[in-house]
XYZ file of C-alpha atoms in Angstrom:
179
model
C 180.598 82.481 -12.021
C 179.987 81.341 -8.481
C 179.985 77.654 -7.669
C 176.602 75.942 -7.662
C 174.744 76.285 -4.398
C 172.271 73.684 -3.202
C 169.143 75.277 -1.803
C 165.404 74.787 -1.606
C 162.639 77.345 -1.834
C 159.783 76.817 0.564
C 157.135 78.618 2.568
C 158.507 80.440 5.614
C 158.128 78.828 9.023
C 158.184 80.433 12.467
C 161.742 79.183 13.037
C 162.834 81.214 9.973
C 161.838 84.633 11.344
C 165.259 85.483 12.810
C 167.044 84.354 9.649
C 164.671 86.390 7.477
C 165.322 89.478 9.580
C 169.104 88.933 9.314
C 168.947 88.520 5.528
C 167.158 91.849 5.161
C 169.527 93.642 7.520
C 172.487 92.346 5.486
C 171.072 92.686 1.981
C 169.853 96.239 2.435
C 172.917 97.488 4.329
C 171.454 97.997 7.792
C 168.010 97.293 6.327
C 166.135 98.012 9.519
C 163.188 99.396 7.500
C 162.829 96.258 5.381
C 163.241 93.947 8.373
C 160.604 95.895 10.307
C 158.299 95.996 7.279
C 158.212 92.199 7.130
C 157.203 91.977 10.782
C 154.515 94.646 10.352
C 153.075 92.905 7.284
C 153.249 89.508 8.983
C 151.081 90.924 11.792
C 148.544 92.553 9.469
C 145.474 91.467 7.525
C 147.506 91.928 4.324
C 149.785 88.974 5.085
C 149.437 85.792 3.022
C 151.477 83.037 4.740
C 151.727 80.974 1.551
C 153.359 83.892 -0.275
C 156.254 84.447 2.116
C 158.985 82.210 0.729
C 162.534 81.478 1.812
C 165.579 79.998 0.134
C 167.379 77.678 2.561
C 170.756 76.095 1.895
C 171.659 72.467 2.640
C 172.362 73.343 6.278
C 168.918 74.924 6.657
C 170.371 78.444 6.810
C 168.054 81.089 5.343
C 169.892 82.662 2.419
C 167.004 84.451 0.714
C 163.448 85.657 1.256
C 160.598 87.088 -0.809
C 157.260 88.423 0.379
C 154.059 89.140 -1.535
C 151.211 90.828 0.339
C 147.861 92.445 -0.362
C 147.919 96.048 -1.573
C 145.188 98.005 -3.372
C 144.694 99.518 -6.781
C 142.379 102.513 -6.427
C 140.422 103.080 -9.650
C 137.398 105.154 -10.665
C 135.399 101.911 -10.535
C 136.506 101.163 -6.972
C 139.252 99.442 -5.028
C 140.841 96.363 -6.572
C 142.898 94.046 -4.331
C 146.254 93.160 -5.844
C 149.688 92.013 -4.681
C 152.841 93.894 -3.835
C 156.247 92.227 -3.983
C 158.265 93.697 -1.121
C 160.782 93.056 0.079
C 162.999 90.510 -1.638
C 166.473 89.899 -0.243
C 169.382 87.513 -0.693
C 172.317 87.109 1.681
C 175.148 89.194 0.140
C 177.456 86.156 0.127
C 174.981 84.323 -2.107
C 174.014 87.151 -4.463
C 174.505 86.755 -8.212
C 174.048 82.998 -7.975
C 170.437 82.771 -9.201
C 168.731 82.660 -5.806
C 166.905 85.968 -6.270
C 165.676 84.866 -9.690
C 164.511 81.537 -8.274
C 162.635 83.313 -5.477
C 160.868 85.602 -7.958
C 159.978 82.715 -10.312
C 158.668 80.503 -7.494
C 156.847 83.456 -5.959
C 155.102 84.286 -9.231
C 154.174 80.627 -9.645
C 152.654 80.605 -6.132
C 150.757 83.858 -6.771
C 149.239 82.327 -9.912
C 148.403 79.081 -8.099
C 146.467 81.036 -5.463
C 144.478 82.826 -8.166
C 145.882 86.339 -7.985
C 145.623 88.500 -11.101
C 148.559 90.922 -10.855
C 151.635 91.962 -8.876
C 153.325 95.345 -8.422
C 156.930 95.998 -7.430
C 159.166 98.971 -6.773
C 162.462 97.551 -7.898
C 165.509 97.443 -10.110
C 164.588 98.114 -13.756
C 167.274 95.711 -15.000
C 166.114 92.806 -12.819
C 162.325 92.519 -12.734
C 161.549 92.899 -16.474
C 163.156 89.492 -17.132
C 160.173 87.976 -15.274
C 157.607 89.906 -17.309
C 157.299 93.074 -15.221
C 156.920 96.350 -17.111
C 156.385 99.949 -15.996
C 152.941 100.231 -14.412
C 152.414 103.473 -16.328
C 151.957 101.323 -19.451
C 148.707 100.160 -17.847
C 147.710 103.660 -16.700
C 148.600 102.861 -13.088
C 150.574 105.280 -10.938
C 152.862 104.688 -7.983
C 151.648 106.129 -4.669
C 154.718 108.384 -4.458
C 157.065 110.073 -6.924
C 159.519 107.554 -8.397
C 161.126 107.149 -11.815
C 158.676 105.514 -14.208
C 160.888 102.505 -14.923
C 161.228 101.386 -11.275
C 157.523 100.975 -10.446
C 156.376 97.915 -12.343
C 153.401 95.630 -12.818
C 152.995 92.035 -13.918
C 149.737 90.588 -15.202
C 149.460 87.054 -13.844
C 146.332 86.666 -15.971
C 146.661 88.201 -19.420
C 144.544 91.329 -19.770
C 143.754 91.532 -16.051
C 144.915 95.164 -15.833
C 143.080 96.284 -18.961
C 140.839 99.239 -18.114
C 141.996 99.469 -14.489
C 143.612 102.902 -14.572
C 144.384 104.293 -11.151
C 146.893 104.523 -8.351
C 148.415 101.908 -6.055
C 147.782 102.305 -2.344
C 150.037 100.530 0.121
C 148.694 99.496 3.546
C 149.750 101.333 6.734
C 152.639 98.907 7.396
C 154.521 100.487 4.494
C 154.055 104.013 5.875
C 155.527 102.998 9.215
C 158.926 102.240 7.698
C 159.484 105.029 5.183
């Protein structure tokens, strides 16, 4: 087990942008796509400043980041705004120390506080279920592209909020620009 790390989770600030970019480049092994995605989302109508969170250590260094932004669930009844969790990154030197879990927990708490109903994520099937995520197919909701069922997941922030909303997730153009 790694030694305990002191850090705080807070809303991102302008001075954090370079650190956030670096975290994504490191965490995703030359994660140029993820780093660019954050900047594209930040400059779009889908960005929610209060849902871009960082983990900063005692020296103020950014050691983790999570971003939730507006995406859409396209159903037969119409388009339903929802949230996408992407990306989430932790500095490789700080991984496996609980920072990623703290970012997800605090992020979910913030999403609930701002009144959102659900969140979708394309992510590791052994990580996100511990926070309540389950395959979106269980709700009759498809990913916008072919992926294994267990990696595209949904979380109801309000119980029953996905009931009857069968359809397909649609990501905004920012996501297409970095594929």
